[in-house]
DNA sequence: GCGACAG
DNA sequence: ATCTTGTCGC
């Protein structure tokens, strides 16, 4: 068990060496996820995403003003990739670089939107829940496709949604952010409710399928990746 | 054994 | 996620 820099006072971040260890960590951490209502209307909202080269992970966090969706700040971090992509274990692959980028921000955003699942996960600890917990901030999972759960296709209108069930419970909302476009899978990550998560995603998805902060983070991380590859 | 499977 | 150009459709 390796240890990284402290994100939250008094507690060090642990990164597992293998899948068995990762799974145990998820089962342990998921007990600490809290889906409580936001304590205040967010003033800032961030998008978090990552890109990859053959051996490196490029994580990007873009921060916007919630009300106007004007860009405020962005931070990124490039780290050696140390965990493979395995469905259900995405946070162990992208997590280290994401936390590194988070520490480079001038201030912590009021809510962070991740490119992946929140609690709509086999052990209820998708990347949004995992990172939200470690950062101690409200987080939302906004995935482009399904990991687990069952659902019915939502109506084609913008704003239409249908529940995604997992273990007989609603774990996410399959949400249409643009009319006639493939829906996104929104789930609560940490310190937020599903209803609020949907509200935030719809508020931020004004022009494209993905909420503005996520789309910006995606674009920037890909540009940074290309810059890295040309330089080697 | 076979199919599913965030990014 | 990444490898890659043009092309079909609104």
PDB file of C-alpha atoms (C1' of nucleotides) in Angstrom:
ATOM      1  CA  UNK A   1       0.000   0.000   0.000  1.00  0.00           C
ATOM      2  CA  UNK A   2       1.608   3.218  -1.175  1.00  0.00           C
ATOM      3  CA  UNK A   3       0.784   6.567   0.358  1.00  0.00           C
ATOM      4  CA  UNK A   4       0.387   9.922  -1.366  1.00  0.00           C
ATOM      5  CA  UNK A   5       0.100  13.486  -0.183  1.00  0.00           C
ATOM      6  CA  UNK A   6      -2.615  14.381   2.284  1.00  0.00           C
ATOM      7  CA  UNK A   7      -5.658  15.946   0.738  1.00  0.00           C
ATOM      8  CA  UNK A   8      -7.756  16.053   3.857  1.00  0.00           C
ATOM      9  CA  UNK A   9      -6.158  16.905   7.175  1.00  0.00           C
ATOM     10  CA  UNK A  10      -4.975  13.945   9.151  1.00  0.00           C
ATOM     11  CA  UNK A  11      -5.552  11.328   6.509  1.00  0.00           C
ATOM     12  CA  UNK A  12      -3.238  10.024   3.801  1.00  0.00           C
ATOM     13  CA  UNK A  13      -4.480   8.825   0.423  1.00  0.00           C
ATOM     14  CA  UNK A  14      -3.961   5.159  -0.278  1.00  0.00           C
ATOM     15  CA  UNK A  15      -3.446   3.671  -3.723  1.00  0.00           C
ATOM     16  CA  UNK A  16      -3.752  -0.099  -4.049  1.00  0.00           C
ATOM     17  CA  UNK A  17      -1.253  -2.261  -5.902  1.00  0.00           C
ATOM     18  CA  UNK A  18      -3.786  -4.717  -7.271  1.00  0.00           C
ATOM     19  CA  UNK A  19      -7.475  -5.328  -7.977  1.00  0.00           C
ATOM     20  CA  UNK A  20      -8.215  -7.343  -4.842  1.00  0.00           C
ATOM     21  CA  UNK A  21      -6.850  -4.580  -2.682  1.00  0.00           C
ATOM     22  CA  UNK A  22      -8.649  -1.943  -4.739  1.00  0.00           C
ATOM     23  CA  UNK A  23     -11.921  -3.751  -4.273  1.00  0.00           C
ATOM     24  CA  UNK A  24     -11.532  -3.926  -0.509  1.00  0.00           C
ATOM     25  CA  UNK A  25     -10.731  -0.218  -0.439  1.00  0.00           C
ATOM     26  CA  UNK A  26     -13.871   0.589  -2.431  1.00  0.00           C
ATOM     27  CA  UNK A  27     -16.048  -1.431  -0.074  1.00  0.00           C
ATOM     28  CA  UNK A  28     -14.512   0.412   2.864  1.00  0.00           C
ATOM     29  CA  UNK A  29     -14.701   3.915   1.402  1.00  0.00           C
ATOM     30  CA  UNK A  30     -18.221   3.557   0.052  1.00  0.00           C
ATOM     31  CA  UNK A  31     -19.515   3.352   3.624  1.00  0.00           C
ATOM     32  CA  UNK A  32     -18.403   6.935   4.083  1.00  0.00           C
ATOM     33  CA  UNK A  33     -20.184   8.401   1.056  1.00  0.00           C
ATOM     34  CA  UNK A  34     -23.023  10.715   2.080  1.00  0.00           C
ATOM     35  CA  UNK A  35     -25.869  11.713  -0.200  1.00  0.00           C
ATOM     36  CA  UNK A  36     -27.087  14.771   1.674  1.00  0.00           C
ATOM     37  CA  UNK A  37     -28.545  17.945   0.108  1.00  0.00           C
ATOM     38  CA  UNK A  38     -26.087  20.694  -0.853  1.00  0.00           C
ATOM     39  CA  UNK A  39     -25.557  23.098   1.995  1.00  0.00           C
ATOM     40  CA  UNK A  40     -25.669  26.123  -0.308  1.00  0.00           C
ATOM     41  CA  UNK A  41     -26.268  27.006  -3.918  1.00  0.00           C
ATOM     42  CA  UNK A  42     -22.960  26.515  -5.735  1.00  0.00           C
ATOM     43  CA  UNK A  43     -21.055  29.633  -6.780  1.00  0.00           C
ATOM     44  CA  UNK A  44     -18.424  27.649  -8.683  1.00  0.00           C
ATOM     45  CA  UNK A  45     -18.640  24.382 -10.632  1.00  0.00           C
ATOM     46  CA  UNK A  46     -15.828  22.287 -12.054  1.00  0.00           C
ATOM     47  CA  UNK A  47     -15.379  19.668 -14.761  1.00  0.00           C
ATOM     48  CA  UNK A  48     -12.845  16.871 -14.319  1.00  0.00           C
ATOM     49  CA  UNK A  49     -11.453  14.650 -17.073  1.00  0.00           C
ATOM     50  CA  UNK A  50      -8.315  12.805 -18.151  1.00  0.00           C
ATOM     51  CA  UNK A  51      -6.506  11.778 -21.330  1.00  0.00           C
ATOM     52  CA  UNK A  52      -3.699   9.279 -21.885  1.00  0.00           C
ATOM     53  CA  UNK A  53      -0.497   8.793 -23.826  1.00  0.00           C
ATOM     54  CA  UNK A  54       1.254   5.434 -23.966  1.00  0.00           C
ATOM     55  CA  UNK A  55       2.582   5.861 -20.426  1.00  0.00           C
ATOM     56  CA  UNK A  56       1.166   9.050 -18.965  1.00  0.00           C
ATOM     57  CA  UNK A  57      -2.102  10.333 -17.548  1.00  0.00           C
ATOM     58  CA  UNK A  58      -3.113  13.953 -18.126  1.00  0.00           C
ATOM     59  CA  UNK A  59      -5.772  15.148 -15.677  1.00  0.00           C
ATOM     60  CA  UNK A  60      -7.559  18.471 -16.078  1.00  0.00           C
ATOM     61  CA  UNK A  61      -9.931  20.425 -13.857  1.00  0.00           C
ATOM     62  CA  UNK A  62     -11.730  23.450 -15.258  1.00  0.00           C
ATOM     63  CA  UNK A  63     -13.616  25.794 -12.945  1.00  0.00           C
ATOM     64  CA  UNK A  64     -16.550  27.986 -13.985  1.00  0.00           C
ATOM     65  CA  UNK A  65     -18.755  30.509 -12.242  1.00  0.00           C
ATOM     66  CA  UNK A  66     -22.019  28.638 -11.670  1.00  0.00           C
ATOM     67  CA  UNK A  67     -24.440  31.420 -12.486  1.00  0.00           C
ATOM     68  CA  UNK A  68     -22.862  32.701 -15.693  1.00  0.00           C
ATOM     69  CA  UNK A  69     -20.809  29.663 -16.745  1.00  0.00           C
ATOM     70  CA  UNK A  70     -17.839  31.945 -17.298  1.00  0.00           C
ATOM     71  CA  UNK A  71     -14.415  30.233 -16.996  1.00  0.00           C
ATOM     72  CA  UNK A  72     -12.574  31.104 -13.782  1.00  0.00           C
ATOM     73  CA  UNK A  73      -9.574  28.811 -13.502  1.00  0.00           C
ATOM     74  CA  UNK A  74      -8.031  25.572 -14.709  1.00  0.00           C
ATOM     75  CA  UNK A  75      -5.326  23.260 -13.461  1.00  0.00           C
ATOM     76  CA  UNK A  76      -3.732  20.103 -14.812  1.00  0.00           C
ATOM     77  CA  UNK A  77      -1.215  17.461 -13.827  1.00  0.00           C
ATOM     78  CA  UNK A  78       0.723  14.845 -15.783  1.00  0.00           C
ATOM     79  CA  UNK A  79       1.696  11.627 -14.016  1.00  0.00           C
ATOM     80  CA  UNK A  80       3.048   8.234 -15.004  1.00  0.00           C
ATOM     81  CA  UNK A  81       0.034   5.902 -15.436  1.00  0.00           C
ATOM     82  CA  UNK A  82       0.268   3.233 -12.736  1.00  0.00           C
ATOM     83  CA  UNK A  83      -2.981   1.274 -12.904  1.00  0.00           C
ATOM     84  CA  UNK A  84      -4.682  -0.430 -15.885  1.00  0.00           C
ATOM     85  CA  UNK A  85      -8.183   0.348 -17.086  1.00  0.00           C
ATOM     86  CA  UNK A  86     -10.550  -2.167 -15.581  1.00  0.00           C
ATOM     87  CA  UNK A  87     -14.318  -1.593 -15.628  1.00  0.00           C
ATOM     88  CA  UNK A  88     -15.287  -0.729 -12.053  1.00  0.00           C
ATOM     89  CA  UNK A  89     -11.811   0.513 -11.089  1.00  0.00           C
ATOM     90  CA  UNK A  90     -11.462   3.677 -13.147  1.00  0.00           C
ATOM     91  CA  UNK A  91     -10.657   5.894 -10.156  1.00  0.00           C
ATOM     92  CA  UNK A  92      -7.455   4.012  -9.429  1.00  0.00           C
ATOM     93  CA  UNK A  93      -6.209   4.780 -12.918  1.00  0.00           C
ATOM     94  CA  UNK A  94      -7.213   8.467 -13.104  1.00  0.00           C
ATOM     95  CA  UNK A  95      -7.320   9.329  -9.403  1.00  0.00           C
ATOM     96  CA  UNK A  96      -3.658  10.104  -8.710  1.00  0.00           C
ATOM     97  CA  UNK A  97      -3.409  12.684 -11.513  1.00  0.00           C
ATOM     98  CA  UNK A  98      -6.809  14.183 -10.633  1.00  0.00           C
ATOM     99  CA  UNK A  99      -5.875  14.755  -6.987  1.00  0.00           C
ATOM    100  CA  UNK A 100      -2.564  16.211  -8.119  1.00  0.00           C
ATOM    101  CA  UNK A 101      -4.394  18.700 -10.348  1.00  0.00           C
ATOM    102  CA  UNK A 102      -6.859  19.503  -7.556  1.00  0.00           C
ATOM    103  CA  UNK A 103      -4.013  20.536  -5.271  1.00  0.00           C
ATOM    104  CA  UNK A 104      -2.879  23.035  -7.875  1.00  0.00           C
ATOM    105  CA  UNK A 105      -6.195  24.918  -7.872  1.00  0.00           C
ATOM    106  CA  UNK A 106      -6.308  28.252  -6.096  1.00  0.00           C
ATOM    107  CA  UNK A 107      -9.534  27.238  -4.360  1.00  0.00           C
ATOM    108  CA  UNK A 108     -11.802  24.183  -4.183  1.00  0.00           C
ATOM    109  CA  UNK A 109     -14.908  24.390  -6.416  1.00  0.00           C
ATOM    110  CA  UNK A 110     -18.330  24.108  -4.746  1.00  0.00           C
ATOM    111  CA  UNK A 111     -19.248  21.091  -6.863  1.00  0.00           C
ATOM    112  CA  UNK A 112     -17.249  18.897  -9.246  1.00  0.00           C
ATOM    113  CA  UNK A 113     -18.627  17.034 -12.257  1.00  0.00           C
ATOM    114  CA  UNK A 114     -16.746  13.892 -13.258  1.00  0.00           C
ATOM    115  CA  UNK A 115     -16.566  12.008 -16.530  1.00  0.00           C
ATOM    116  CA  UNK A 116     -17.793   8.698 -15.102  1.00  0.00           C
ATOM    117  CA  UNK A 117     -20.168   7.250 -12.522  1.00  0.00           C
ATOM    118  CA  UNK A 118     -21.006   8.376  -9.002  1.00  0.00           C
ATOM    119  CA  UNK A 119     -22.834   5.715  -6.961  1.00  0.00           C
ATOM    120  CA  UNK A 120     -24.116   3.955 -10.094  1.00  0.00           C
ATOM    121  CA  UNK A 121     -21.301   1.473  -9.557  1.00  0.00           C
ATOM    122  CA  UNK A 122     -21.031  -2.200  -8.476  1.00  0.00           C
ATOM    123  CA  UNK A 123     -19.857  -1.154  -4.999  1.00  0.00           C
ATOM    124  CA  UNK A 124     -21.434   2.302  -5.106  1.00  0.00           C
ATOM    125  CA  UNK A 125     -18.061   4.040  -5.433  1.00  0.00           C
ATOM    126  CA  UNK A 126     -17.605   5.271  -8.974  1.00  0.00           C
ATOM    127  CA  UNK A 127     -14.877   7.833  -9.661  1.00  0.00           C
ATOM    128  CA  UNK A 128     -17.105  10.799  -8.714  1.00  0.00           C
ATOM    129  CA  UNK A 129     -17.957   9.323  -5.307  1.00  0.00           C
ATOM    130  CA  UNK A 130     -14.372   8.254  -4.649  1.00  0.00           C
ATOM    131  CA  UNK A 131     -12.828  11.618  -5.566  1.00  0.00           C
ATOM    132  CA  UNK A 132     -15.595  13.634  -3.897  1.00  0.00           C
ATOM    133  CA  UNK A 133     -14.965  11.734  -0.701  1.00  0.00           C
ATOM    134  CA  UNK A 134     -11.206  12.261  -0.783  1.00  0.00           C
ATOM    135  CA  UNK A 135     -11.595  15.942  -1.617  1.00  0.00           C
ATOM    136  CA  UNK A 136     -14.408  16.428   0.876  1.00  0.00           C
ATOM    137  CA  UNK A 137     -16.496  18.192  -1.775  1.00  0.00           C
ATOM    138  CA  UNK A 138     -19.887  17.701  -3.423  1.00  0.00           C
ATOM    139  CA  UNK A 139     -19.434  15.662  -6.605  1.00  0.00           C
ATOM    140  CA  UNK A 140     -21.503  14.426  -9.556  1.00  0.00           C
ATOM    141  CA  UNK A 141     -21.021  11.492 -11.887  1.00  0.00           C
ATOM    142  CA  UNK A 142     -21.875  12.324 -15.523  1.00  0.00           C
ATOM    143  CA  UNK A 143     -20.981   9.330 -17.695  1.00  0.00           C
ATOM    144  CA  UNK A 144     -21.380   8.997 -21.434  1.00  0.00           C
ATOM    145  CA  UNK A 145     -22.440   5.371 -21.149  1.00  0.00           C
ATOM    146  CA  UNK A 146     -23.704   2.766 -18.668  1.00  0.00           C
ATOM    147  CA  UNK A 147     -21.565   0.728 -16.321  1.00  0.00           C
ATOM    148  CA  UNK A 148     -24.237  -1.141 -14.354  1.00  0.00           C
ATOM    149  CA  UNK A 149     -28.006  -1.000 -13.782  1.00  0.00           C
ATOM    150  CA  UNK A 150     -31.137  -1.219 -15.887  1.00  0.00           C
ATOM    151  CA  UNK A 151     -33.178   1.510 -17.520  1.00  0.00           C
ATOM    152  CA  UNK A 152     -35.649   2.384 -20.236  1.00  0.00           C
ATOM    153  CA  UNK A 153     -34.763   4.833 -22.967  1.00  0.00           C
ATOM    154  CA  UNK A 154     -35.954   8.329 -21.946  1.00  0.00           C
ATOM    155  CA  UNK A 155     -38.181  10.425 -24.268  1.00  0.00           C
ATOM    156  CA  UNK A 156     -36.292  12.411 -26.969  1.00  0.00           C
ATOM    157  CA  UNK A 157     -36.943  15.865 -25.473  1.00  0.00           C
ATOM    158  CA  UNK A 158     -34.240  17.882 -23.731  1.00  0.00           C
ATOM    159  CA  UNK A 159     -34.583  17.462 -19.979  1.00  0.00           C
ATOM    160  CA  UNK A 160     -36.359  14.103 -20.259  1.00  0.00           C
ATOM    161  CA  UNK A 161     -35.048  11.419 -17.941  1.00  0.00           C
ATOM    162  CA  UNK A 162     -35.664   7.893 -16.792  1.00  0.00           C
ATOM    163  CA  UNK A 163     -34.420   6.117 -13.663  1.00  0.00           C
ATOM    164  CA  UNK A 164     -31.545   3.665 -13.698  1.00  0.00           C
ATOM    165  CA  UNK A 165     -32.134   0.876 -11.202  1.00  0.00           C
ATOM    166  CA  UNK A 166     -29.457  -0.964  -9.301  1.00  0.00           C
ATOM    167  CA  UNK A 167     -30.327  -3.561  -6.653  1.00  0.00           C
ATOM    168  CA  UNK A 168     -33.943  -2.440  -6.803  1.00  0.00           C
ATOM    169  CA  UNK A 169     -33.087   1.147  -6.065  1.00  0.00           C
ATOM    170  CA  UNK A 170     -32.757   4.262  -8.235  1.00  0.00           C
ATOM    171  CA  UNK A 171     -29.017   4.864  -8.590  1.00  0.00           C
ATOM    172  CA  UNK A 172     -28.929   7.350 -11.441  1.00  0.00           C
ATOM    173  CA  UNK A 173     -30.915   9.317 -13.999  1.00  0.00           C
ATOM    174  CA  UNK A 174     -30.505   8.615 -17.695  1.00  0.00           C
ATOM    175  CA  UNK A 175     -30.780  12.230 -18.784  1.00  0.00           C
ATOM    176  CA  UNK A 176     -31.339  13.811 -22.175  1.00  0.00           C
ATOM    177  CA  UNK A 177     -29.303  17.032 -22.150  1.00  0.00           C
ATOM    178  CA  UNK A 178     -30.048  17.764 -25.816  1.00  0.00           C
ATOM    179  CA  UNK A 179     -33.096  16.829 -27.879  1.00  0.00           C
ATOM    180  CA  UNK A 180     -32.636  13.706 -29.935  1.00  0.00           C
ATOM    181  CA  UNK A 181     -29.111  13.137 -28.668  1.00  0.00           C
ATOM    182  CA  UNK A 182     -27.743  10.160 -26.757  1.00  0.00           C
ATOM    183  CA  UNK A 183     -28.447  10.662 -23.034  1.00  0.00           C
ATOM    184  CA  UNK A 184     -25.879  10.916 -20.230  1.00  0.00           C
ATOM    185  CA  UNK A 185     -25.885   8.892 -17.011  1.00  0.00           C
ATOM    186  CA  UNK A 186     -26.098  11.193 -14.008  1.00  0.00           C
ATOM    187  CA  UNK A 187     -25.591   9.908 -10.486  1.00  0.00           C
ATOM    188  CA  UNK A 188     -24.810  11.527  -7.147  1.00  0.00           C
ATOM    189  CA  UNK A 189     -21.176  11.286  -6.164  1.00  0.00           C
ATOM    190  CA  UNK A 190     -20.881  12.628  -2.625  1.00  0.00           C
ATOM    191  CA  UNK A 191     -22.549  15.338  -0.497  1.00  0.00           C
ATOM    192  CA  UNK A 192     -25.371  15.895  -3.014  1.00  0.00           C
ATOM    193  CA  UNK A 193     -28.698  14.316  -3.986  1.00  0.00           C
ATOM    194  CA  UNK A 194     -29.569  12.805  -7.358  1.00  0.00           C
ATOM    195  CA  UNK A 195     -32.164  15.529  -7.883  1.00  0.00           C
ATOM    196  CA  UNK A 196     -29.587  18.254  -7.325  1.00  0.00           C
ATOM    197  CA  UNK A 197     -27.070  16.464  -9.529  1.00  0.00           C
ATOM    198  CA  UNK A 198     -29.560  16.423 -12.409  1.00  0.00           C
ATOM    199  CA  UNK A 199     -30.359  20.074 -11.772  1.00  0.00           C
ATOM    200  CA  UNK A 200     -26.675  21.062 -11.929  1.00  0.00           C
ATOM    201  CA  UNK A 201     -25.980  19.045 -15.079  1.00  0.00           C
ATOM    202  CA  UNK A 202     -28.969  20.544 -16.887  1.00  0.00           C
ATOM    203  CA  UNK A 203     -27.959  24.020 -15.786  1.00  0.00           C
ATOM    204  CA  UNK A 204     -24.455  23.503 -17.205  1.00  0.00           C
ATOM    205  CA  UNK A 205     -25.483  21.706 -20.402  1.00  0.00           C
ATOM    206  CA  UNK A 206     -26.587  24.750 -22.311  1.00  0.00           C
ATOM    207  CA  UNK A 207     -25.129  24.143 -25.729  1.00  0.00           C
ATOM    208  CA  UNK A 208     -23.760  20.619 -26.018  1.00  0.00           C
ATOM    209  CA  UNK A 209     -24.511  17.144 -24.739  1.00  0.00           C
ATOM    210  CA  UNK A 210     -21.930  17.414 -21.981  1.00  0.00           C
ATOM    211  CA  UNK A 211     -22.059  20.089 -19.290  1.00  0.00           C
ATOM    212  CA  UNK A 212     -19.749  23.000 -20.174  1.00  0.00           C
ATOM    213  CA  UNK A 213     -17.114  22.344 -17.457  1.00  0.00           C
ATOM    214  CA  UNK A 214     -16.762  18.709 -18.526  1.00  0.00           C
ATOM    215  CA  UNK A 215     -16.587  19.536 -22.185  1.00  0.00           C
ATOM    216  CA  UNK A 216     -13.911  22.142 -21.502  1.00  0.00           C
ATOM    217  CA  UNK A 217     -11.879  19.729 -19.391  1.00  0.00           C
ATOM    218  CA  UNK A 218     -12.168  17.074 -22.093  1.00  0.00           C
ATOM    219  CA  UNK A 219     -10.979  19.429 -24.808  1.00  0.00           C
ATOM    220  CA  UNK A 220      -8.070  20.757 -22.777  1.00  0.00           C
ATOM    221  CA  UNK A 221      -6.861  17.347 -21.639  1.00  0.00           C
ATOM    222  CA  UNK A 222      -6.793  16.150 -25.246  1.00  0.00           C
ATOM    223  CA  UNK A 223      -4.864  19.196 -26.398  1.00  0.00           C
ATOM    224  CA  UNK A 224      -2.330  18.722 -23.626  1.00  0.00           C
ATOM    225  CA  UNK A 225      -1.953  15.061 -24.556  1.00  0.00           C
ATOM    226  CA  UNK A 226      -1.195  15.940 -28.176  1.00  0.00           C
ATOM    227  CA  UNK A 227       1.355  18.522 -27.068  1.00  0.00           C
ATOM    228  CA  UNK A 228       3.090  15.860 -24.973  1.00  0.00           C
ATOM    229  CA  UNK A 229       3.247  13.340 -27.799  1.00  0.00           C
ATOM    230  CA  UNK A 230       4.731  15.769 -30.311  1.00  0.00           C
ATOM    231  CA  UNK A 231       7.454  16.635 -27.823  1.00  0.00           C
ATOM    232  CA  UNK A 232       8.713  13.035 -27.619  1.00  0.00           C
TER     233      UNK A 232
ATOM    234  C1'  DG B   1     -17.859 -21.157 -20.906  1.00  0.00           C
ATOM    235  C1'  DC B   2     -20.166 -16.660 -22.742  1.00  0.00           C
ATOM    236  C1'  DG B   3     -21.394 -11.884 -22.717  1.00  0.00           C
ATOM    237  C1'  DA B   4     -21.088  -7.175 -20.317  1.00  0.00           C
ATOM    238  C1'  DC B   5     -17.989  -3.833 -19.239  1.00  0.00           C
ATOM    239  C1'  DA B   6     -17.387   4.243 -16.812  1.00  0.00           C
ATOM    240  C1'  DG B   7     -12.665   5.838 -19.441  1.00  0.00           C
TER     241       DG B   7
ATOM    242  C1'  DA C   1      -9.325   6.084 -23.544  1.00  0.00           C
ATOM    243  C1'  DT C   2      -6.643   5.887 -28.292  1.00  0.00           C
ATOM    244  C1'  DC C   3      -5.648   4.836 -33.422  1.00  0.00           C
ATOM    245  C1'  DT C   4      -7.680   8.150 -37.822  1.00  0.00           C
ATOM    246  C1'  DT C   5     -10.516  11.235 -43.015  1.00  0.00           C
ATOM    247  C1'  DG C   6     -13.947  11.798 -44.987  1.00  0.00           C
ATOM    248  C1'  DT C   7     -18.667  11.735 -44.996  1.00  0.00           C
ATOM    249  C1'  DC C   8     -23.898  11.454 -44.129  1.00  0.00           C
ATOM    250  C1'  DG C   9     -27.498  14.305 -42.217  1.00  0.00           C
ATOM    251  C1'  DC C  10     -29.927  18.334 -40.089  1.00  0.00           C
TER     252       DC C  10
END
